[in-house]
Amino acid sequence: MDWSTCYSEGTIGRNRSSLVPRSHFQIDYDRLIFSSPFRRLQSKTQVFPLPGTAFVHNRLTHSLEVASVGRSLGTLAGHFIADHIISSNDNQSRHFYNNELSNVISAACLAHDVGNPAFGHSGESAISQYFIDHQDSSIDDEPLISFFNEKEWTDLTHFEGNANALRVLTKSYPGKGEGGLGLTKTTLASILKYPCESLATNKNYIHRKKFGFFQSEKEVFLDITGELGMLIENHMDLLIYKRHPFVYLVEAADDICYNMIDLEDAHRLGILQRDRVAEAMFNVIKEICLLSENLHSIERNYKSLTDDNAAISYLRSKTINFLVEACADIFKGHVASIIQGKFESTLMIELENEIKALKTIKELSIEKIYRHPSVVEVEMAGYHVISFILNLFIPAVLTQNPSPQQKAALRLIPLQYSLGMQDADFYSKTMFILDHVAGMTDDFATETYRKITGIEIARH
């Protein structure tokens, strides 16, 4: 790849006028902000249950904060590339890196979670496990697994929010515009953390730990990789690419935010006390901060704050600022291997190798946050709700002889999906069902479950 050709204003499915006051990458950001998939994130669990007695982050507030951090990373990295890598004669590329990379990264940060189902990562697991558990279930005297080829079945049994994000952002639904939101291929490439298909996943490689597209979006994926010159790996018939260089900045922004903000939420909920959270954050700052006078100033300001929430928020902001600058420095130090597709790590992993306090925070989060009863309860409830809803819709959409109950269930499918299922193959029909289920918010999925089971009867 080349820094001068790894970006493009080309879009998916739509042509844009150049006679607009905003750049194409600013338009990406604005379209995401006003989109339905993005708005739905306000009612999707990030970590802790929603709603609660104290304000905690949902996926929408998380994405907005990631976008803010990503903009800073994009600015720092962009100025470095423009000043030290791009030829002085290449005015177009210098303009892009000085002015537009920050817009690309912030837009991609907004988009990175739009494919995640309700109830956190348990939603992904629930979808995957449904197909695993029901692979031998009979539909028209045939097992469920027989309706799909190997690649399609692997998509379903390893349902992935990252791959679903690409589908949500680019799928053309009946009655709606071509190419989904019509985003630039540059922004879309920046969310492809795992640029491979589901059969190619391999946890030994950073870029293959999960997968980045469903078979239904294969052509879109190839369109993006082709236009931006992404590097392909040769693995027989498996489709695998190296990451686009902008992915590392989006990923780092996400990693920085959830590492720090999960601690802040845990404090607000009383799971972790002020002193313990403050110690964890201070230890990170101490390992990064090079000037003792800066450290003394932070300590003095922190001690002056008598409100616990304000004090932790102050430390969180300072810690994030130091992490942004540190991750930007790592990006600059590995800029050659990143563009060559040889960087086999992440910015935060590299930083964790230098800043031991970050590993302590990760261990603390696993022990005290991600295993907290309130988190586990939401995961278990979400798992049950989504499994039940899938068992209602999947057999109904695949059978040639639906029962009266199954016919009624299909009438609950929104028109944009039901129209797409007409004359579609089994895999496509199933993906439309998953569009509906994965798009549900926590509240809507719970409400649907309660009404269908008769726990709550709709009254009009």
GROMACS .gro file of C-alpha atoms in nm:
model
  460
    1MET     CA    1   0.000   0.000   0.000
    2ASP     CA    2   0.095   0.363  -0.033
    3TRP     CA    3  -0.002   0.657   0.188
    4SER     CA    4  -0.092   0.861  -0.119
    5THR     CA    5  -0.332   0.606  -0.266
    6CYS     CA    6  -0.481   0.429   0.040
    7TYR     CA    7  -0.768   0.677   0.064
    8SER     CA    8  -1.045   0.772  -0.177
    9GLU     CA    9  -1.359   0.983  -0.194
   10GLY     CA   10  -1.534   0.698  -0.375
   11THR     CA   11  -1.858   0.584  -0.210
   12ILE     CA   12  -2.068   0.270  -0.196
   13GLY     CA   13  -2.375   0.275  -0.419
   14ARG     CA   14  -2.414   0.650  -0.464
   15ASN     CA   15  -2.252   0.939  -0.644
   16ARG     CA   16  -2.203   1.260  -0.448
   17SER     CA   17  -2.197   1.614  -0.574
   18SER     CA   18  -1.870   1.797  -0.525
   19LEU     CA   19  -2.060   2.127  -0.495
   20VAL     CA   20  -2.115   2.103  -0.120
   21PRO     CA   21  -1.960   2.303   0.167
   22ARG     CA   22  -1.858   1.987   0.351
   23SER     CA   23  -1.594   1.734   0.253
   24HIS     CA   24  -1.701   1.380   0.167
   25PHE     CA   25  -1.554   1.259   0.497
   26GLN     CA   26  -1.745   1.519   0.696
   27ILE     CA   27  -2.059   1.401   0.515
   28ASP     CA   28  -1.984   1.046   0.637
   29TYR     CA   29  -1.978   1.172   0.995
   30ASP     CA   30  -2.301   1.366   0.955
   31ARG     CA   31  -2.486   1.079   0.788
   32LEU     CA   32  -2.390   0.848   1.071
   33ILE     CA   33  -2.500   1.094   1.339
   34PHE     CA   34  -2.846   1.125   1.183
   35SER     CA   35  -2.887   0.754   1.095
   36SER     CA   36  -3.128   0.511   1.260
   37PRO     CA   37  -2.865   0.242   1.330
   38PHE     CA   38  -2.659   0.497   1.520
   39ARG     CA   39  -2.956   0.632   1.719
   40ARG     CA   40  -3.051   0.280   1.824
   41LEU     CA   41  -2.719   0.254   2.008
   42GLN     CA   42  -2.865   0.474   2.283
   43SER     CA   43  -3.067   0.174   2.403
   44LYS     CA   44  -2.803  -0.094   2.363
   45THR     CA   45  -2.594  -0.208   2.658
   46GLN     CA   46  -2.228  -0.118   2.663
   47VAL     CA   47  -2.133  -0.305   2.983
   48PHE     CA   48  -2.369  -0.220   3.268
   49PRO     CA   49  -2.750  -0.267   3.268
   50LEU     CA   50  -2.971   0.004   3.118
   51PRO     CA   51  -3.130   0.203   3.265
   52GLY     CA   52  -2.980   0.228   3.610
   53THR     CA   53  -3.003   0.446   3.917
   54ALA     CA   54  -2.679   0.617   3.809
   55PHE     CA   55  -2.594   0.735   3.460
   56VAL     CA   56  -2.363   0.491   3.286
   57HIS     CA   57  -2.250   0.462   2.927
   58ASN     CA   58  -2.453   0.298   2.655
   59ARG     CA   59  -2.320   0.215   2.310
   60LEU     CA   60  -2.416   0.556   2.173
   61THR     CA   61  -2.235   0.761   2.438
   62HIS     CA   62  -1.941   0.523   2.409
   63SER     CA   63  -1.927   0.572   2.031
   64LEU     CA   64  -1.942   0.950   2.063
   65GLU     CA   65  -1.653   0.947   2.308
   66VAL     CA   66  -1.453   0.710   2.088
   67ALA     CA   67  -1.512   0.949   1.797
   68SER     CA   68  -1.374   1.236   2.004
   69VAL     CA   69  -1.060   1.040   2.093
   70GLY     CA   70  -1.031   0.915   1.735
   71ARG     CA   71  -1.039   1.269   1.601
   72SER     CA   72  -0.739   1.356   1.818
   73LEU     CA   73  -0.549   1.047   1.707
   74GLY     CA   74  -0.631   1.120   1.344
   75THR     CA   75  -0.506   1.476   1.379
   76LEU     CA   76  -0.175   1.374   1.538
   77ALA     CA   77  -0.114   1.090   1.291
   78GLY     CA   78  -0.229   1.293   0.993
   79HIS     CA   79   0.002   1.586   1.061
   80PHE     CA   80   0.295   1.347   1.104
   81ILE     CA   81   0.226   1.169   0.775
   82ALA     CA   82   0.180   1.500   0.589
   83ASP     CA   83   0.503   1.646   0.731
   84HIS     CA   84   0.733   1.342   0.720
   85ILE     CA   85   0.607   1.099   0.456
   86ILE     CA   86   0.406   1.268   0.183
   87SER     CA   87   0.601   1.438  -0.092
   88SER     CA   88   0.599   1.817  -0.078
   89ASN     CA   89   0.466   1.812  -0.435
   90ASP     CA   90   0.163   1.600  -0.345
   91ASN     CA   91  -0.067   1.879  -0.234
   92GLN     CA   92  -0.379   1.662  -0.247
   93SER     CA   93  -0.242   1.402  -0.005
   94ARG     CA   94  -0.093   1.667   0.222
   95HIS     CA   95  -0.435   1.831   0.241
   96PHE     CA   96  -0.603   1.499   0.317
   97TYR     CA   97  -0.370   1.410   0.603
   98ASN     CA   98  -0.360   1.760   0.749
   99ASN     CA   99  -0.736   1.819   0.729
  100GLU     CA  100  -0.936   1.506   0.655
  101LEU     CA  101  -0.783   1.204   0.827
  102SER     CA  102  -0.928   1.323   1.157
  103ASN     CA  103  -1.274   1.329   0.995
  104VAL     CA  104  -1.228   0.977   0.859
  105ILE     CA  105  -1.121   0.835   1.194
  106SER     CA  106  -1.396   1.010   1.391
  107ALA     CA  107  -1.661   0.892   1.143
  108ALA     CA  108  -1.531   0.535   1.157
  109CYS     CA  109  -1.536   0.553   1.537
  110LEU     CA  110  -1.904   0.649   1.525
  111ALA     CA  111  -1.970   0.349   1.301
  112HIS     CA  112  -1.763   0.082   1.473
  113ASP     CA  113  -2.042  -0.054   1.697
  114VAL     CA  114  -2.352  -0.016   1.478
  115GLY     CA  115  -2.355  -0.389   1.400
  116ASN     CA  116  -2.363  -0.503   1.762
  117PRO     CA  117  -2.687  -0.666   1.881
  118ALA     CA  118  -2.866  -0.585   2.206
  119PHE     CA  119  -2.732  -0.695   2.548
  120GLY     CA  120  -2.363  -0.647   2.478
  121HIS     CA  121  -2.147  -0.928   2.349
  122SER     CA  122  -2.391  -1.186   2.484
  123GLY     CA  123  -2.618  -1.088   2.194
  124GLU     CA  124  -2.356  -1.205   1.947
  125SER     CA  125  -2.309  -1.529   2.140
  126ALA     CA  126  -2.685  -1.589   2.158
  127ILE     CA  127  -2.722  -1.563   1.781
  128SER     CA  128  -2.427  -1.792   1.717
  129GLN     CA  129  -2.535  -2.047   1.975
  130TYR     CA  130  -2.889  -2.062   1.838
  131PHE     CA  131  -2.763  -2.206   1.509
  132ILE     CA  132  -2.519  -2.440   1.684
  133ASP     CA  133  -2.789  -2.574   1.916
  134HIS     CA  134  -3.048  -2.612   1.639
  135GLN     CA  135  -2.831  -2.742   1.357
  136ASP     CA  136  -3.018  -3.073   1.357
  137SER     CA  137  -3.365  -2.923   1.408
  138SER     CA  138  -3.597  -3.043   1.138
  139ILE     CA  139  -3.755  -2.795   0.896
  140ASP     CA  140  -3.961  -2.961   0.622
  141ASP     CA  141  -3.791  -3.289   0.716
  142GLU     CA  142  -3.445  -3.142   0.661
  143PRO     CA  143  -3.192  -3.039   0.931
  144LEU     CA  144  -3.134  -2.665   0.967
  145ILE     CA  145  -2.767  -2.695   0.872
  146SER     CA  146  -2.859  -2.839   0.529
  147PHE     CA  147  -3.010  -2.507   0.418
  148PHE     CA  148  -2.666  -2.340   0.398
  149ASN     CA  149  -2.325  -2.400   0.244
  150GLU     CA  150  -2.013  -2.418   0.461
  151LYS     CA  151  -1.921  -2.049   0.441
  152GLU     CA  152  -2.277  -1.936   0.509
  153TRP     CA  153  -2.309  -2.171   0.805
  154THR     CA  154  -1.984  -2.042   0.954
  155ASP     CA  155  -2.116  -1.685   0.923
  156LEU     CA  156  -2.424  -1.786   1.123
  157THR     CA  157  -2.254  -1.998   1.390
  158HIS     CA  158  -1.991  -1.728   1.451
  159PHE     CA  159  -2.213  -1.421   1.424
  160GLU     CA  160  -1.986  -1.118   1.439
  161GLY     CA  161  -2.082  -0.759   1.517
  162ASN     CA  162  -1.790  -0.626   1.314
  163ALA     CA  163  -1.910  -0.803   1.001
  164ASN     CA  164  -2.265  -0.695   1.074
  165ALA     CA  165  -2.152  -0.330   1.089
  166LEU     CA  166  -2.039  -0.349   0.727
  167ARG     CA  167  -2.378  -0.498   0.632
  168VAL     CA  168  -2.576  -0.238   0.826
  169LEU     CA  169  -2.381   0.047   0.666
  170THR     CA  170  -2.387  -0.079   0.306
  171LYS     CA  171  -2.695  -0.299   0.256
  172SER     CA  172  -2.949  -0.179  -0.003
  173TYR     CA  173  -3.297  -0.247   0.134
  174PRO     CA  174  -3.613  -0.228  -0.079
  175GLY     CA  175  -3.755   0.123  -0.086
  176LYS     CA  176  -3.433   0.279   0.044
  177GLY     CA  177  -3.128   0.428  -0.125
  178GLU     CA  178  -2.856   0.221  -0.289
  179GLY     CA  179  -2.549   0.137  -0.086
  180GLY     CA  180  -2.696   0.181   0.260
  181LEU     CA  181  -2.571   0.510   0.401
  182GLY     CA  182  -2.355   0.567   0.095
  183LEU     CA  183  -2.037   0.616   0.297
  184THR     CA  184  -1.691   0.655   0.149
  185LYS     CA  185  -1.487   0.340   0.106
  186THR     CA  186  -1.214   0.503   0.314
  187THR     CA  187  -1.437   0.530   0.621
  188LEU     CA  188  -1.565   0.174   0.571
  189ALA     CA  189  -1.210   0.036   0.536
  190SER     CA  190  -1.124   0.203   0.866
  191ILE     CA  191  -1.366  -0.021   1.058
  192LEU     CA  192  -1.245  -0.346   0.899
  193LYS     CA  193  -1.047  -0.470   1.200
  194TYR     CA  194  -1.066  -0.827   1.071
  195PRO     CA  195  -1.048  -0.815   0.688
  196CYS     CA  196  -1.120  -1.180   0.624
  197GLU     CA  197  -1.416  -1.415   0.584
  198SER     CA  198  -1.552  -1.633   0.863
  199LEU     CA  199  -1.377  -1.955   0.758
  200ALA     CA  200  -1.042  -1.774   0.770
  201THR     CA  201  -1.053  -1.677   1.140
  202ASN     CA  202  -0.743  -1.769   1.335
  203LYS     CA  203  -0.682  -1.632   1.684
  204ASN     CA  204  -0.306  -1.651   1.632
  205TYR     CA  205  -0.324  -1.345   1.407
  206ILE     CA  206  -0.448  -1.002   1.516
  207HIS     CA  207  -0.624  -0.933   1.187
  208ARG     CA  208  -0.793  -1.276   1.184
  209LYS     CA  209  -0.910  -1.313   1.545
  210LYS     CA  210  -1.262  -1.255   1.412
  211PHE     CA  211  -1.398  -1.177   1.067
  212GLY     CA  212  -1.505  -0.858   0.895
  213PHE     CA  213  -1.775  -0.944   0.640
  214PHE     CA  214  -2.055  -1.190   0.579
  215GLN     CA  215  -2.081  -1.375   0.248
  216SER     CA  216  -2.370  -1.141   0.166
  217GLU     CA  217  -2.126  -0.846   0.165
  218LYS     CA  218  -1.838  -1.017  -0.014
  219GLU     CA  219  -1.865  -0.801  -0.328
  220VAL     CA  220  -1.883  -0.481  -0.123
  221PHE     CA  221  -1.576  -0.591   0.071
  222LEU     CA  222  -1.385  -0.659  -0.252
  223ASP     CA  223  -1.491  -0.322  -0.391
  224ILE     CA  224  -1.344  -0.149  -0.085
  225THR     CA  225  -1.019  -0.346  -0.078
  226GLY     CA  226  -0.968  -0.308  -0.452
  227GLU     CA  227  -1.012   0.067  -0.471
  228LEU     CA  228  -0.788   0.137  -0.171
  229GLY     CA  229  -0.515  -0.109  -0.272
  230MET     CA  230  -0.536  -0.319   0.044
  231LEU     CA  231  -0.288  -0.607   0.058
  232ILE     CA  232  -0.422  -0.956  -0.003
  233GLU     CA  233  -0.284  -1.269   0.161
  234ASN     CA  234  -0.260  -1.588  -0.041
  235HIS     CA  235  -0.446  -1.863   0.144
  236MET     CA  236  -0.588  -2.093  -0.123
  237ASP     CA  237  -0.959  -2.016  -0.156
  238LEU     CA  238  -0.990  -1.819   0.169
  239LEU     CA  239  -1.030  -1.442   0.137
  240ILE     CA  240  -0.785  -1.264   0.371
  241TYR     CA  241  -0.641  -0.914   0.355
  242LYS     CA  242  -0.402  -0.713   0.565
  243ARG     CA  243  -0.556  -0.434   0.767
  244HIS     CA  244  -0.599  -0.087   0.626
  245PRO     CA  245  -0.357   0.144   0.815
  246PHE     CA  246  -0.636   0.370   0.947
  247VAL     CA  247  -0.787   0.075   1.137
  248TYR     CA  248  -0.514   0.098   1.400
  249LEU     CA  249  -0.622   0.450   1.497
  250VAL     CA  250  -0.991   0.359   1.523
  251GLU     CA  251  -0.906   0.049   1.726
  252ALA     CA  252  -0.682   0.246   1.962
  253ALA     CA  253  -0.953   0.506   2.024
  254ASP     CA  254  -1.197   0.228   2.115
  255ASP     CA  255  -0.943   0.053   2.338
  256ILE     CA  256  -0.853   0.374   2.521
  257CYS     CA  257  -1.215   0.461   2.592
  258TYR     CA  258  -1.344   0.130   2.719
  259ASN     CA  259  -1.036   0.077   2.936
  260MET     CA  260  -1.082   0.408   3.116
  261ILE     CA  261  -1.456   0.467   3.101
  262ASP     CA  262  -1.555   0.124   3.229
  263LEU     CA  263  -1.357   0.213   3.542
  264GLU     CA  264  -1.542   0.544   3.572
  265ASP     CA  265  -1.881   0.371   3.537
  266ALA     CA  266  -1.783   0.111   3.796
  267HIS     CA  267  -1.704   0.393   4.036
  268ARG     CA  268  -2.037   0.568   3.971
  269LEU     CA  269  -2.220   0.244   4.047
  270GLY     CA  270  -2.027   0.185   4.368
  271ILE     CA  271  -1.856  -0.128   4.238
  272LEU     CA  272  -1.512   0.027   4.280
  273GLN     CA  273  -1.423   0.289   4.537
  274ARG     CA  274  -1.266   0.625   4.450
  275ASP     CA  275  -0.924   0.544   4.593
  276ARG     CA  276  -0.890   0.221   4.396
  277VAL     CA  277  -0.992   0.378   4.065
  278ALA     CA  278  -0.772   0.682   4.128
  279GLU     CA  279  -0.473   0.463   4.207
  280ALA     CA  280  -0.519   0.264   3.886
  281MET     CA  281  -0.539   0.579   3.673
  282PHE     CA  282  -0.256   0.757   3.854
  283ASN     CA  283  -0.028   0.460   3.795
  284VAL     CA  284  -0.086   0.490   3.420
  285ILE     CA  285  -0.018   0.864   3.426
  286LYS     CA  286   0.300   0.816   3.631
  287GLU     CA  287   0.443   0.569   3.381
  288ILE     CA  288   0.373   0.798   3.085
  289CYS     CA  289   0.424   1.146   3.230
  290LEU     CA  290   0.778   1.263   3.161
  291LEU     CA  291   0.770   1.594   3.349
  292SER     CA  292   0.739   1.574   3.728
  293GLU     CA  293   0.588   1.924   3.742
  294ASN     CA  294   0.298   1.807   3.524
  295LEU     CA  295   0.243   1.514   3.755
  296HIS     CA  296   0.248   1.734   4.064
  297SER     CA  297  -0.005   1.966   3.900
  298ILE     CA  298  -0.240   1.677   3.827
  299GLU     CA  299  -0.211   1.546   4.182
  300ARG     CA  300  -0.279   1.891   4.324
  301ASN     CA  301  -0.586   1.946   4.106
  302TYR     CA  302  -0.719   1.600   4.185
  303LYS     CA  303  -0.691   1.650   4.561
  304SER     CA  304  -0.872   1.983   4.534
  305LEU     CA  305  -1.185   1.808   4.401
  306THR     CA  306  -1.407   1.701   4.690
  307ASP     CA  307  -1.682   1.559   4.467
  308ASP     CA  308  -1.590   1.195   4.402
  309ASN     CA  309  -1.745   1.176   4.055
  310ALA     CA  310  -1.579   1.500   3.946
  311ALA     CA  311  -1.244   1.383   4.078
  312ILE     CA  312  -1.256   1.054   3.889
  313SER     CA  313  -1.380   1.229   3.573
  314TYR     CA  314  -1.083   1.465   3.594
  315LEU     CA  315  -0.837   1.177   3.626
  316ARG     CA  316  -1.009   0.990   3.343
  317SER     CA  317  -0.971   1.289   3.110
  318LYS     CA  318  -0.604   1.329   3.196
  319THR     CA  319  -0.534   0.959   3.154
  320ILE     CA  320  -0.706   0.948   2.814
  321ASN     CA  321  -0.505   1.251   2.701
  322PHE     CA  322  -0.176   1.081   2.790
  323LEU     CA  323  -0.286   0.755   2.623
  324VAL     CA  324  -0.380   0.937   2.301
  325GLU     CA  325  -0.038   1.097   2.277
  326ALA     CA  326   0.136   0.769   2.362
  327CYS     CA  327  -0.063   0.571   2.101
  328ALA     CA  328   0.007   0.839   1.840
  329ASP     CA  329   0.379   0.806   1.914
  330ILE     CA  330   0.362   0.430   1.870
  331PHE     CA  331   0.179   0.475   1.538
  332LYS     CA  332   0.450   0.713   1.420
  333GLY     CA  333   0.721   0.469   1.528
  334HIS     CA  334   0.566   0.182   1.332
  335VAL     CA  335   0.441   0.381   1.035
  336ALA     CA  336   0.655   0.190   0.783
  337SER     CA  337   0.549  -0.158   0.896
  338ILE     CA  338   0.185  -0.047   0.920
  339ILE     CA  339   0.163   0.066   0.556
  340GLN     CA  340   0.352  -0.248   0.446
  341GLY     CA  341   0.106  -0.476   0.626
  342LYS     CA  342   0.379  -0.610   0.853
  343PHE     CA  343   0.261  -0.468   1.186
  344GLU     CA  344   0.130  -0.775   1.371
  345SER     CA  345   0.009  -0.603   1.684
  346THR     CA  346  -0.216  -0.316   1.799
  347LEU     CA  347  -0.120   0.023   1.933
  348MET     CA  348  -0.260  -0.058   2.278
  349ILE     CA  349  -0.087  -0.396   2.297
  350GLU     CA  350   0.241  -0.222   2.223
  351LEU     CA  351   0.161   0.038   2.486
  352GLU     CA  352   0.067  -0.228   2.742
  353ASN     CA  353   0.412  -0.380   2.693
  354GLU     CA  354   0.558  -0.046   2.802
  355ILE     CA  355   0.299   0.066   3.060
  356LYS     CA  356   0.248  -0.216   3.308
  357ALA     CA  357  -0.030  -0.028   3.488
  358LEU     CA  358  -0.253  -0.084   3.183
  359LYS     CA  359  -0.236  -0.459   3.235
  360THR     CA  360  -0.334  -0.406   3.599
  361ILE     CA  361  -0.642  -0.212   3.486
  362LYS     CA  362  -0.737  -0.490   3.246
  363GLU     CA  363  -0.708  -0.750   3.524
  364LEU     CA  364  -0.910  -0.529   3.760
  365SER     CA  365  -1.181  -0.482   3.497
  366ILE     CA  366  -1.213  -0.856   3.435
  367GLU     CA  367  -1.229  -0.936   3.806
  368LYS     CA  368  -1.453  -0.656   3.934
  369ILE     CA  369  -1.648  -0.528   3.632
  370TYR     CA  370  -1.706  -0.785   3.359
  371ARG     CA  371  -1.781  -1.059   3.614
  372HIS     CA  372  -2.003  -0.840   3.832
  373PRO     CA  373  -2.346  -1.000   3.897
  374SER     CA  374  -2.536  -0.713   3.733
  375VAL     CA  375  -2.335  -0.759   3.413
  376VAL     CA  376  -2.373  -1.136   3.413
  377GLU     CA  377  -2.747  -1.108   3.477
  378VAL     CA  378  -2.796  -0.889   3.169
  379GLU     CA  379  -2.589  -1.127   2.959
  380MET     CA  380  -2.795  -1.427   3.071
  381ALA     CA  381  -3.128  -1.250   3.023
  382GLY     CA  382  -3.026  -1.122   2.681
  383TYR     CA  383  -2.909  -1.467   2.579
  384HIS     CA  384  -3.250  -1.615   2.664
  385VAL     CA  385  -3.450  -1.334   2.499
  386ILE     CA  386  -3.263  -1.339   2.168
  387SER     CA  387  -3.262  -1.719   2.149
  388PHE     CA  388  -3.637  -1.725   2.196
  389ILE     CA  389  -3.701  -1.461   1.928
  390LEU     CA  390  -3.477  -1.640   1.677
  391ASN     CA  391  -3.657  -1.966   1.738
  392LEU     CA  392  -3.979  -1.790   1.647
  393PHE     CA  393  -3.855  -1.637   1.320
  394ILE     CA  394  -3.591  -1.867   1.168
  395PRO     CA  395  -3.806  -2.182   1.115
  396ALA     CA  396  -4.093  -1.960   0.999
  397VAL     CA  397  -3.889  -1.798   0.723
  398LEU     CA  398  -3.728  -2.121   0.600
  399THR     CA  399  -4.025  -2.358   0.589
  400GLN     CA  400  -4.234  -2.397   0.274
  401ASN     CA  401  -4.540  -2.481   0.484
  402PRO     CA  402  -4.565  -2.229   0.768
  403SER     CA  403  -4.810  -2.296   1.049
  404PRO     CA  404  -5.069  -2.032   1.145
  405GLN     CA  405  -4.841  -1.924   1.430
  406GLN     CA  406  -4.544  -1.896   1.193
  407LYS     CA  407  -4.749  -1.692   0.946
  408ALA     CA  408  -4.840  -1.458   1.229
  409ALA     CA  409  -4.474  -1.432   1.330
  410LEU     CA  410  -4.372  -1.332   0.978
  411ARG     CA  411  -4.622  -1.047   0.986
  412LEU     CA  412  -4.414  -0.898   1.268
  413ILE     CA  413  -4.113  -0.857   1.037
  414PRO     CA  414  -4.067  -0.492   0.923
  415LEU     CA  415  -4.152  -0.428   0.560
  416GLN     CA  416  -3.797  -0.339   0.454
  417TYR     CA  417  -3.688  -0.691   0.550
  418SER     CA  418  -3.996  -0.887   0.444
  419LEU     CA  419  -3.986  -0.730   0.096
  420GLY     CA  420  -3.623  -0.834   0.063
  421MET     CA  421  -3.707  -1.193   0.151
  422GLN     CA  422  -3.939  -1.238  -0.146
  423ASP     CA  423  -3.780  -1.487  -0.390
  424ALA     CA  424  -3.455  -1.479  -0.185
  425ASP     CA  425  -3.243  -1.786  -0.110
  426PHE     CA  426  -3.237  -1.941   0.237
  427TYR     CA  427  -2.919  -1.764   0.345
  428SER     CA  428  -3.047  -1.423   0.236
  429LYS     CA  429  -3.379  -1.479   0.413
  430THR     CA  430  -3.195  -1.573   0.729
  431MET     CA  431  -2.974  -1.265   0.707
  432PHE     CA  432  -3.282  -1.042   0.679
  433ILE     CA  433  -3.415  -1.201   1.000
  434LEU     CA  434  -3.083  -1.132   1.167
  435ASP     CA  435  -3.100  -0.772   1.045
  436HIS     CA  436  -3.425  -0.739   1.236
  437VAL     CA  437  -3.313  -0.919   1.551
  438ALA     CA  438  -2.962  -0.771   1.570
  439GLY     CA  439  -3.107  -0.425   1.514
  440MET     CA  440  -3.334  -0.451   1.818
  441THR     CA  441  -3.251  -0.241   2.121
  442ASP     CA  442  -3.240  -0.399   2.467
  443ASP     CA  443  -3.584  -0.258   2.548
  444PHE     CA  444  -3.747  -0.354   2.219
  445ALA     CA  445  -3.611  -0.710   2.231
  446THR     CA  446  -3.737  -0.748   2.590
  447GLU     CA  447  -4.074  -0.600   2.502
  448THR     CA  448  -4.108  -0.832   2.200
  449TYR     CA  449  -4.026  -1.131   2.417
  450ARG     CA  450  -4.277  -1.032   2.685
  451LYS     CA  451  -4.557  -0.979   2.435
  452ILE     CA  452  -4.495  -1.297   2.238
  453THR     CA  453  -4.480  -1.512   2.551
  454GLY     CA  454  -4.796  -1.352   2.691
  455ILE     CA  455  -4.617  -1.205   2.991
  456GLU     CA  456  -4.738  -0.867   2.873
  457ILE     CA  457  -5.048  -0.832   2.655
  458ALA     CA  458  -5.053  -0.539   2.412
  459ARG     CA  459  -5.362  -0.319   2.466
  460HIS     CA  460  -5.477  -0.059   2.218
   0.00000   0.00000   0.00000
